[in-house]
XYZ file of C-alpha atoms in Angstrom:
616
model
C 39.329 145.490 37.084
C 42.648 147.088 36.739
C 43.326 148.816 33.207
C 45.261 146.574 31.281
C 47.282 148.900 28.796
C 47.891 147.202 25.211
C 49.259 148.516 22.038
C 45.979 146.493 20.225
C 43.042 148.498 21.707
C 39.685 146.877 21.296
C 38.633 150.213 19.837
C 35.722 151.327 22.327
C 35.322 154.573 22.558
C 33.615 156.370 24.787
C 29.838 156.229 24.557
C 28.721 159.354 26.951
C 30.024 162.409 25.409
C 26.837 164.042 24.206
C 25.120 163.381 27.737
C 27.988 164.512 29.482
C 28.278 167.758 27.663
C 24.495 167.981 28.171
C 24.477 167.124 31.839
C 27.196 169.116 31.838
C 25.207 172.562 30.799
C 22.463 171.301 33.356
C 24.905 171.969 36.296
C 26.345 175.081 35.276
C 22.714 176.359 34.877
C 22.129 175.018 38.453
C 25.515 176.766 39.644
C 24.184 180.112 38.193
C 21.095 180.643 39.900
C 23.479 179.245 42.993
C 25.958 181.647 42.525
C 22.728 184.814 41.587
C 21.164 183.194 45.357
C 24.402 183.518 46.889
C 25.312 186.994 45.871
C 21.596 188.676 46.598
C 22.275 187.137 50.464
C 24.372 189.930 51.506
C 22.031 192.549 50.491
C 18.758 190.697 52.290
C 20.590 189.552 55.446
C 20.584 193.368 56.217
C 16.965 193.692 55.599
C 16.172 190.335 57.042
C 18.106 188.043 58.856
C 15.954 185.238 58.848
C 15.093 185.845 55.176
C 19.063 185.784 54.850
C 19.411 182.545 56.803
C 16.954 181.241 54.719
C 18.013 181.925 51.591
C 22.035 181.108 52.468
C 20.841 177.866 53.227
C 18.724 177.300 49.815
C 21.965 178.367 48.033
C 24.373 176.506 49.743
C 21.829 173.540 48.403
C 22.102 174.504 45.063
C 26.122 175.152 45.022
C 26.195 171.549 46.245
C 23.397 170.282 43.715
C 25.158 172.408 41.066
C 28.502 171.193 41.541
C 27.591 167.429 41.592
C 25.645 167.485 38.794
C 28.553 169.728 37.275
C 31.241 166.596 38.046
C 29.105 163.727 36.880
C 28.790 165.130 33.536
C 32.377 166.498 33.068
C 33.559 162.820 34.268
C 31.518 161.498 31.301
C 33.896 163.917 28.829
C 36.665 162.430 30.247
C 38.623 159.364 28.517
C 36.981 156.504 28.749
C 39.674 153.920 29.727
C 39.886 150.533 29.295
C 41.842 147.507 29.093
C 42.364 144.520 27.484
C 40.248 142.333 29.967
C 36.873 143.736 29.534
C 34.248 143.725 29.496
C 33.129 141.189 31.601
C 32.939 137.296 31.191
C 29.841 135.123 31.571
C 31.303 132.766 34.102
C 34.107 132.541 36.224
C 37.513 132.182 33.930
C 39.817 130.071 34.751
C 42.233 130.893 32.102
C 45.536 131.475 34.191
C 46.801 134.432 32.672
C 43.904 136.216 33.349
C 43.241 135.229 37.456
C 43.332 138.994 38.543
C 40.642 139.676 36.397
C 38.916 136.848 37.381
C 38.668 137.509 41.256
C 38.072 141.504 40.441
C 34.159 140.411 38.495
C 33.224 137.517 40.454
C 30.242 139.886 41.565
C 28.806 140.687 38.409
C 29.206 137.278 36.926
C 25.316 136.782 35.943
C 26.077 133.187 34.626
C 27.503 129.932 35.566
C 29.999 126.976 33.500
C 26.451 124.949 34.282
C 24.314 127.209 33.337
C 26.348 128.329 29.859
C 26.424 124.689 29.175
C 22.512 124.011 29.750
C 22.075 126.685 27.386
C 23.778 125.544 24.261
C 22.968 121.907 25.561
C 19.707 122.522 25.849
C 19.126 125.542 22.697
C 17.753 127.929 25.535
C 18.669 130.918 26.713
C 18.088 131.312 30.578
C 18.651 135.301 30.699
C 14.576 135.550 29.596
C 13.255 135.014 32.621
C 9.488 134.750 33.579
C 8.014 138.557 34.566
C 7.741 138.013 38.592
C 4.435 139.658 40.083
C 1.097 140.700 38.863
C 1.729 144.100 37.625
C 5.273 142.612 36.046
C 2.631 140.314 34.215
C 0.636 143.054 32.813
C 3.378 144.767 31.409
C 4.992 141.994 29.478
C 1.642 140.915 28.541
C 1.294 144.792 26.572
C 4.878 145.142 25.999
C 5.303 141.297 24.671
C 8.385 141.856 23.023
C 9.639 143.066 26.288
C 10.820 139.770 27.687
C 13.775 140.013 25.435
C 15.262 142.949 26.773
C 18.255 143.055 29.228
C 17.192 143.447 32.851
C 17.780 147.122 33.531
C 15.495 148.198 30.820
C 12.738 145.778 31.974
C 13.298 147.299 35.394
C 12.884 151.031 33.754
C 9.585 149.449 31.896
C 8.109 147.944 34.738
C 8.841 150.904 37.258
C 7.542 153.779 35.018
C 4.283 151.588 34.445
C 3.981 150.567 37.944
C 3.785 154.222 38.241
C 1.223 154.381 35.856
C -0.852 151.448 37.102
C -0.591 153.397 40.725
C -1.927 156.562 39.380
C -4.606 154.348 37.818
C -5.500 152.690 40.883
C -5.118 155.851 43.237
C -7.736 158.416 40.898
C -10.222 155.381 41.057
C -10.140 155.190 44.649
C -10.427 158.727 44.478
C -13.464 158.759 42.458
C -15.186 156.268 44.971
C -14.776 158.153 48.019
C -15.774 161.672 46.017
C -19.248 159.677 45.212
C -19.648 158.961 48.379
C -18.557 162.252 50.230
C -20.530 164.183 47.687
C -23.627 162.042 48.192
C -24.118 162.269 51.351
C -23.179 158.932 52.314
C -20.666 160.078 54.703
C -22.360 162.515 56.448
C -22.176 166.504 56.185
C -18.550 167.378 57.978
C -16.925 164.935 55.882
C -17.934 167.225 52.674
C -15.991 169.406 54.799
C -13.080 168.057 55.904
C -12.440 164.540 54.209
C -12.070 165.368 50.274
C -9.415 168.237 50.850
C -7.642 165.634 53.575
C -7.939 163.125 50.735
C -6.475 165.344 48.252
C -3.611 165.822 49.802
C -3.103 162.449 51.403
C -3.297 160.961 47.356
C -0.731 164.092 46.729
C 1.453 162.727 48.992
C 1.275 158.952 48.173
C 1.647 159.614 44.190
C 4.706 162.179 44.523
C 5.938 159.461 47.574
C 5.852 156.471 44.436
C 6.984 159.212 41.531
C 10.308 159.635 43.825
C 10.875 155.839 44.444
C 10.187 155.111 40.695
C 13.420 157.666 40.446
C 15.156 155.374 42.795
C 14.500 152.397 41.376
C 15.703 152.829 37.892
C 19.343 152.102 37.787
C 21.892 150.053 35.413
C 24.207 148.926 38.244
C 24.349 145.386 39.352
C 20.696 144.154 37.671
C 22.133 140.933 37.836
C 18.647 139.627 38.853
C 15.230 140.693 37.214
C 12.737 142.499 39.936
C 9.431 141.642 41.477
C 6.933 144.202 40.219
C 3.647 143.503 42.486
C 1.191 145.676 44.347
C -1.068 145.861 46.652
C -4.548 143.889 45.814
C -6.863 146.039 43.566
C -9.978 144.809 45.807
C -8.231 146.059 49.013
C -7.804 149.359 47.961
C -11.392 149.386 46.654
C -12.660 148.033 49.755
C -10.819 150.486 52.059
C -12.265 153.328 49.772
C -15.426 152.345 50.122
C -15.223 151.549 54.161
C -12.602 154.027 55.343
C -15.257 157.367 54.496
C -18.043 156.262 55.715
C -16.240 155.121 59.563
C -14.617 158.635 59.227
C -17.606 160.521 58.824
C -19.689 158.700 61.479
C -16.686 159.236 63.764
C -16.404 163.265 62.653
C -20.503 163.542 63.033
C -19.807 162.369 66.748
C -16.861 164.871 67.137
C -18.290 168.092 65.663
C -22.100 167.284 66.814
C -23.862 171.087 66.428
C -20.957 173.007 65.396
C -20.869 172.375 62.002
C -22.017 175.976 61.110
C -18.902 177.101 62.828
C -16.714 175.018 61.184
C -18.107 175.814 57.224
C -17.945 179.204 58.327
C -14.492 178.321 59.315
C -13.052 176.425 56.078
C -14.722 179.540 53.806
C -12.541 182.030 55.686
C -9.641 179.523 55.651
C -8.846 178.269 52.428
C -7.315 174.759 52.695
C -4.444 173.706 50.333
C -5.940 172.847 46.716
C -3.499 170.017 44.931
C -5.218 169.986 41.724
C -2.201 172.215 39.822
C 0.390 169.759 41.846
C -1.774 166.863 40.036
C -1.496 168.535 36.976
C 2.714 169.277 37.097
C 2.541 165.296 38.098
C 0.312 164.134 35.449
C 2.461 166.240 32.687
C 5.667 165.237 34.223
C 4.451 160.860 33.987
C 3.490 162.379 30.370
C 6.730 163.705 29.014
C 8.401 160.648 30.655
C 6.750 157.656 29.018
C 6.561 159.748 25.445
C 10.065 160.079 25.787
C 11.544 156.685 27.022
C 9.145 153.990 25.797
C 9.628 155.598 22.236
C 13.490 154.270 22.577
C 11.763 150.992 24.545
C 9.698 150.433 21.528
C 12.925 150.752 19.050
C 15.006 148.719 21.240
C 12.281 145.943 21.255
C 12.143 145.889 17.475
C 15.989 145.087 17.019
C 16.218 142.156 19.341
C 17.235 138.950 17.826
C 16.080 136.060 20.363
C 17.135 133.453 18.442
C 18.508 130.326 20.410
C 20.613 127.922 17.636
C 23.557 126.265 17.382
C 25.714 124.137 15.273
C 26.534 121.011 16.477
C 29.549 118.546 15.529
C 28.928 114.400 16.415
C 31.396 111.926 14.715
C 33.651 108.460 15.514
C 37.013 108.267 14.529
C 39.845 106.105 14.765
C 43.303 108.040 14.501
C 46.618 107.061 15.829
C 47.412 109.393 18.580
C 47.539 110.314 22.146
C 44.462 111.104 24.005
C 46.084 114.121 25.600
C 47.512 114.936 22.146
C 43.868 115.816 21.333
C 43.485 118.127 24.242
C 46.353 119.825 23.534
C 45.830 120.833 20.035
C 42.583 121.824 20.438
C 42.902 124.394 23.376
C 46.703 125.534 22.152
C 46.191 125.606 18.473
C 42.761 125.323 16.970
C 41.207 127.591 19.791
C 44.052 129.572 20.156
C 43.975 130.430 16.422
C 41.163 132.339 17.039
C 41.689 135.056 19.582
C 40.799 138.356 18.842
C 43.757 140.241 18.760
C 45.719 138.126 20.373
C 43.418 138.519 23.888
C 43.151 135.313 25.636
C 40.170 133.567 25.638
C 37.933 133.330 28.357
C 37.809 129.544 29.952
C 34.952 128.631 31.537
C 35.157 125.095 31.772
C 39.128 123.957 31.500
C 40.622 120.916 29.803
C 41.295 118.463 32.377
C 41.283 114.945 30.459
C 40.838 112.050 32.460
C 42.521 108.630 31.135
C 41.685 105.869 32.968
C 43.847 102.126 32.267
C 41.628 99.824 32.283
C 44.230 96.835 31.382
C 47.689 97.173 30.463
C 47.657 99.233 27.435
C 43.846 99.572 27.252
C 41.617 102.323 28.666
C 39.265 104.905 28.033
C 39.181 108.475 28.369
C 37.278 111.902 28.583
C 37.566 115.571 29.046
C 35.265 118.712 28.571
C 35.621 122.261 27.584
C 33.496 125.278 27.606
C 35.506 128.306 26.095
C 34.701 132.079 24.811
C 36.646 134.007 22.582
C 37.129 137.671 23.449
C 33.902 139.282 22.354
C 34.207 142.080 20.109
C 32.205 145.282 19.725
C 29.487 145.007 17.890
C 26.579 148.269 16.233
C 23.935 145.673 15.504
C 21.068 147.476 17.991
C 22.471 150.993 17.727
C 19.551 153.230 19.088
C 18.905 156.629 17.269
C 21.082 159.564 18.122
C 18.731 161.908 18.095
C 16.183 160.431 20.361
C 18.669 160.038 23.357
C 20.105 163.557 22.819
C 16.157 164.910 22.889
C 16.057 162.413 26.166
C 19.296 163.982 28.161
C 18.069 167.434 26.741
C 14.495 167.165 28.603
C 16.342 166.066 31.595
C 18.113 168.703 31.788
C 15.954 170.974 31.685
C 13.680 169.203 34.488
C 16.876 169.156 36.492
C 16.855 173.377 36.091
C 13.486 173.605 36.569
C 13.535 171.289 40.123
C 16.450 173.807 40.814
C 14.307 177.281 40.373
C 11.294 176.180 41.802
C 13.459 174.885 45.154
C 14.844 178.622 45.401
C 11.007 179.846 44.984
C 10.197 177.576 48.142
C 12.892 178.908 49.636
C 12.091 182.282 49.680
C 8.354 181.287 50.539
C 9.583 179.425 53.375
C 11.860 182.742 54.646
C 8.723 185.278 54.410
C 6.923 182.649 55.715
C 9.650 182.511 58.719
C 9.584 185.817 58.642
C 5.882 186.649 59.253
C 5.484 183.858 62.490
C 8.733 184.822 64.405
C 8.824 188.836 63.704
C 5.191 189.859 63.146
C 2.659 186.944 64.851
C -0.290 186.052 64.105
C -2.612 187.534 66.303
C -4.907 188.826 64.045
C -7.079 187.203 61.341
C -5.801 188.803 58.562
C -2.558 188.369 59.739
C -3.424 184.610 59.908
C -5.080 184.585 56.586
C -2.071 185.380 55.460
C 0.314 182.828 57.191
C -2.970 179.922 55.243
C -1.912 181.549 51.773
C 1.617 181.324 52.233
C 1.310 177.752 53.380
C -0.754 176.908 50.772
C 1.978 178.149 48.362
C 4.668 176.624 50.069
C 3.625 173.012 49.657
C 2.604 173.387 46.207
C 6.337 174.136 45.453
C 7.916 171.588 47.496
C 5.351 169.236 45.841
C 6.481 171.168 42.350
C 10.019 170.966 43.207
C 10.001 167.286 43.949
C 7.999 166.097 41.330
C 10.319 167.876 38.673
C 13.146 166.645 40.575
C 12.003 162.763 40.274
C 11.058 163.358 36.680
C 14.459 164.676 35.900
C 16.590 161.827 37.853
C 13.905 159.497 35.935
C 15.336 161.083 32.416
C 18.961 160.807 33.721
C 19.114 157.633 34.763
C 16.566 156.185 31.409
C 19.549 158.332 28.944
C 22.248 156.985 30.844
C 20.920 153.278 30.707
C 20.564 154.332 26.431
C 23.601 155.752 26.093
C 25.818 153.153 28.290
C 24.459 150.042 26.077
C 27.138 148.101 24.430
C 26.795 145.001 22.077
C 29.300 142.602 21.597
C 29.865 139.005 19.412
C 31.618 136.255 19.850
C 32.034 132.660 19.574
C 30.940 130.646 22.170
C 31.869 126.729 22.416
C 31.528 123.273 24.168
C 33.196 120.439 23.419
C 33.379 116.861 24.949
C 35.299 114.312 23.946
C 35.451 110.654 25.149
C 36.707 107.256 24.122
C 39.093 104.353 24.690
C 42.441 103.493 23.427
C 45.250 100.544 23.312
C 48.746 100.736 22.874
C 50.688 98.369 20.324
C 54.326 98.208 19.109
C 55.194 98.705 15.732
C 58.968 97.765 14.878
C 61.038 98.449 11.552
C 64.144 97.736 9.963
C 64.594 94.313 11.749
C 66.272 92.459 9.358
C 69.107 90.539 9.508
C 71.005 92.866 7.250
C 69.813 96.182 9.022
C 72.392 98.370 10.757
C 69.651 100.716 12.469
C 65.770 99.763 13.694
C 63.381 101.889 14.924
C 60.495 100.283 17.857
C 57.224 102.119 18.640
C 54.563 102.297 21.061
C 51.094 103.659 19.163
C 48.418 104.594 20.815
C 44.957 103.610 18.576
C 42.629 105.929 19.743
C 38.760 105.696 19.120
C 37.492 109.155 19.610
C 34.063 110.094 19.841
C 33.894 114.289 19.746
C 30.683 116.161 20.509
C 31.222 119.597 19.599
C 28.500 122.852 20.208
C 29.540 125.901 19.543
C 27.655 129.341 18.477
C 28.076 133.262 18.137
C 26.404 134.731 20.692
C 24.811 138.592 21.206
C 25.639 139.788 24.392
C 24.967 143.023 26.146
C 26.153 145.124 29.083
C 25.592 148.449 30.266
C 28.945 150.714 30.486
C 29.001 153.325 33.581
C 31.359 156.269 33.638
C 34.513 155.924 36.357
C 37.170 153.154 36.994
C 34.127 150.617 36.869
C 33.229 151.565 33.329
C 32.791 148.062 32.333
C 32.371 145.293 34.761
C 28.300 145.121 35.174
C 26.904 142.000 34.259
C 26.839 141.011 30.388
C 23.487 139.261 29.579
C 23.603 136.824 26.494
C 20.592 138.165 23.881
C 21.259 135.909 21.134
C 22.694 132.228 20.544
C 23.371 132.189 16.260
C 23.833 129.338 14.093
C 27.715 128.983 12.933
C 28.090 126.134 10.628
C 31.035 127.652 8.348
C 33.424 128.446 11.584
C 32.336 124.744 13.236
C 33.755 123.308 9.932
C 36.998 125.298 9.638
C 37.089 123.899 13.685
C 36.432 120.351 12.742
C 38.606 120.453 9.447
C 41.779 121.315 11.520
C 41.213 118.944 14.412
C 41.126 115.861 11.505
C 43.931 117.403 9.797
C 46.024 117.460 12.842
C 45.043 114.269 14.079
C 45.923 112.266 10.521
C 49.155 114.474 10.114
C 50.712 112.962 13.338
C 53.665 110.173 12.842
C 53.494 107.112 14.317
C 57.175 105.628 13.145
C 60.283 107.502 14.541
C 62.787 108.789 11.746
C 66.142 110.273 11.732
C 65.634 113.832 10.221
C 69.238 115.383 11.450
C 71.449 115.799 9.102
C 74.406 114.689 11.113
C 72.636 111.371 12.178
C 71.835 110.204 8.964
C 75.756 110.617 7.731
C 76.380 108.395 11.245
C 74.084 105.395 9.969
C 75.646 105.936 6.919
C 78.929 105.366 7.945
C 77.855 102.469 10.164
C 76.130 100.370 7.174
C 79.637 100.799 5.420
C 81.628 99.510 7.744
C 78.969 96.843 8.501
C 78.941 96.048 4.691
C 83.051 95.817 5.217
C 83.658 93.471 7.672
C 80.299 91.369 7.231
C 82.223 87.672 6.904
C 82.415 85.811 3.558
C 83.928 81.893 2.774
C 86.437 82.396 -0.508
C 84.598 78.927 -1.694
C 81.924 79.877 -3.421
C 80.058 76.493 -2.461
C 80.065 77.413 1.252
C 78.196 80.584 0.957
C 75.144 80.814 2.555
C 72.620 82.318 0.117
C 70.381 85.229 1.161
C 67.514 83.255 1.698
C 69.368 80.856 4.464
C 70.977 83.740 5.624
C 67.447 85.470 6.830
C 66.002 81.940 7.783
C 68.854 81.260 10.266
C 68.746 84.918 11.674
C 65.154 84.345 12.124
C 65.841 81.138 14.399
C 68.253 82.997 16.075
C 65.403 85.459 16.973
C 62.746 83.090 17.565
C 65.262 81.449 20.287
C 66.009 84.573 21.895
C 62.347 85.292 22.433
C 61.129 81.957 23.328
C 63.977 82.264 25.919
């Protein structure tokens, strides 16, 4: 949407100022220890070369990471512009003065004219949809409330607990192949070789689902609410129990009579341990959910789901026009209640449809489905000080991701270093080269893990801070009935210098009026697209005071109309003046008193005269 300047702002401000200057200090931290990385290269490329190499790489990383992170937060300082068209409308608009506008959102348009009209037709509000999946179920079924929450923060629910139902799942499975292993039941090499395999193969799968949970948290285009399913519980369980014991039958056949070589083997080589990469995982899923379903929790408690309206049904019978009806309603009584002076959003235009059924008879109808420029609204304000504690903690996972990335880094270059200048030919030598693996995967699994937690925290404080709530009045209206036509004629007498004749219309009009102040919602991103995601309807309120002041100028409009044409210039009324003078001059008189006609004959014989003419 382009940025429509106006004197008469709609006075929103910009909402990402604290996380910017947060995010911010998160990527000059990161630039830092880029900058410290790149400096210290110089000196070690002399030493080492492939040390240097190394590390020039790992800071080039971090001068990139550093300076993105850097930009995103000082483009949330910047000013926060916008125009006099957002945010977005509910349905296409096909006001005319505001087509441009209309093309540029047809893609986040969540709603249709059908679907608004359903809604207050029906005293429902379609944005609640039914949870989609199993494990969608079983959050809404703890999280009730949850249902009534716009659709990127039910996405951000049901991904972090999706999460939580994998980790769940995953130790179980766990569990069952440890009793088994350690029983016995899968033979003696696969105490040897399957739980450390295992290990790291459920390492690998949890960080795999703790990085797409970062992924899949995002307040751009949720214009449709997610499947959250998994795989069957009783799968998994059945592949835990069945997968061991076909692996250790098949390793039993492999190894035969060298086992003995092969423990004596795994004591001299250690293989990699991932229970402190559990732990790191387990506290990360920790400090996430205690710090975003806190603000869930609050934002659950100030919904308002309510689905009324007030609702106008009459018959009357006015004098007047059926298109004088349409036209007062959409120019003047609708118009009348802009917000400063934006136009309002049509959804459903006035097209009224007369149809003659008989000369001067025939019926009519027309609909229209209109919203007035919604206005800002502070009714589900979150608290301050929870989303500054949330941007804070995500900061400092985004540091910490940072460090521990330069520490596997300069494992991987010694690393490097010890296989392409030194060998391993010997066994301490390759003892060695073990220990430094070991230690290099438990970073990278470190560094990723903090690195999901902290785009988790990002993206959850950007969805808080980017809410915006907004009011205003929404309203159907359809109006049908039939009219006839009639002439109504004055100042016909005979003595009359001026008549007026009049075709009135008799309308019978049969209104049906729904109208009601809805809650909406949409989630503001920084850049030129701060404000044109989808805006989800959260509440439809009673309105009976504003339906009346409606109703009460429609009536008074309708029975201040006139039906008999007047002379109201100045200058014409002094001209029919003049004319009944001169009429009164030369109207013919006998001098005999006797042959007079009286006024009575008079109006008699001018009425013949009449009748004749017509009959004629």
């Amino acid at each position: 949407m382009a940025y429509d300047f106006g004197s008469q702002t709609l006075g929103i401000k910009n909402p990402f100022k604290t996380e910017g200057a947060l995010r911010t200090l998160g990527g000059v931290l990161t630039l830092l220890l880029a900058v410290y990385v790149v400096f210290t290269v110089p000196a070690i490329f002399e030493a080492n070369k492939v040390k240097g190499y190394t590390l020039l790489a790992v800071g080039f990383v971090l001068v990139v990471s550093g300076i993105r992170h850097t930009a995103v937060g000082i483009l949330q300082l910047m000013r926060f512009f916008v125009g006099r068209t957002v945010p977005t409308s509910l349905a296409y608009n096909f006001s005319k003065s505001e087509q441009d506008a209309a093309q540029a959102e047809q893609k986040s348009l969540l709603y249709s004219k059908e679907s608004l009209h359903s809604m207050l037709m029906g005293r429902r509000n379609t944005t609640f949809e039914e949870p989609k999946g199993w494990l969608a179920r079983l959050v809404h079924s703890v999280f009730p409330k949850l249902v009534f929450l716009p659709y990127p923060l039910r996405h951000l629910a049901q991904e972090i607990l999706a999460m939580g139902a994998t980790l769940i799942v995953g130790l179980v499975t766990y569990a069952i192949v440890y009793f088994l292993v350690s029983n016995g039941f899968a033979g003696e090499v696969a105490k040897i070789v399957v739980m450390p395999v295992l290990s790291l193969v459920l390492l690998i799968y949890f960080v795999a689902n703790w990085t797409s949970t970062a992924k899949g948290i995002h307040n751009e285009g949720n214009s449709q609410l997610a499947k959250a399913g998994g795989l069957s519980i009783g799968v998994i369980i059945g592949l835990a129990l069945v997968v061991p014991l076909g692996a250790g039958v098949f390793l039993d056949g492999v190894v035969g009579s060298n086992i003995n070589e092969l423990k004596t083997w795994s004591e001299e080589h250690a293989f990699f341990s991932a229970w402190l990469n559990f732990v790191y995982l387990f506290i990360s899923i920790g400090v996430v959910i205690g710090l975003v379903f806190p603000l869930l929790k609050k934002r659950m408690d100030l919904v308002t789901p309510q689905t009324e309206v007030s609702e106008f049904r009459a018959n009357m019978q006015e004098s007047v026009h059926p298109n004088e009806i349409f036209i007062n309603i959409e120019n003047i009584v609708l118009a009348n209640r802009r917000y400063k002076e934006v136009p309002n959003r049509i959804y459903a235009d006035f097209v009224p449809k007369l149809k003659e059924q008989a000369e001067g008879k025939g019926s009519f109808e027309g609909e229209l489905l209109i919203e007035t420029q919604p206005t800002l609204s502070e009714g589900v304000a979150l608290p301050k000080g929870a989303k500054v504690a949330l941007s804070a903690i995500a900061q400092v996972a985004v540091v910490v991701a940072a460090v521990l990335f330069y520490s596997s880094g300069v494992q991987l270059a010694e690393l490097l270093h010890l296989v392409i200048n030194i060998g391993v030919d010997n066994s301490a030598l390759l003892n060695n080269a073990f220990s430094m693996v070991n230690n290099l995967l438990m970073l990278i699994f470190a560094w990723l893990t903090f690195r999901a937690a902290g785009s988790i925290l990002n993206n959850a404080s950007h969805m808080f801070w980017g809410e915006l709530n907004f009011n205003s009045l929404l309203m159907y209206m359809k109006t049908e009935g039939t009219y006839t036509e009639s002439r109504v004629s004055t100042g016909m007498a005979i003595h009359d210098s001026t008549r007026s004749e009049n075709v009135v219309v008799r309308s019978s009009i049969t209104p049906w009026i729904i109208t009601s102040r809805i809650n909406t919602s949409i989630f503001a991103t920084s850049g030129m697209n701060n404000l044109e995601a989808p805006r989800f309807v959260m509440g439809m309120n009673k309105n009976d005071g504003e339906l009346k002041e409606i109703v009460d100028e429609i009536k008074a409009f309708l029975r201040g109309r006139e039906t008999i044409a007047s002379i109201t210039n100045e200058s014409d009324l002094a001209n029919a003046s003049t004319i009944h003078q001169v009429n009164q001059q030369t109207r013919a008189f006998n001098k005999n008193p006797d042959d007079r006609l009286t006024l009575k004959e008079t109006e008699e014989s001018a009425g013949f005269l009449r009748n004749e003419k017509d009959s004629e």
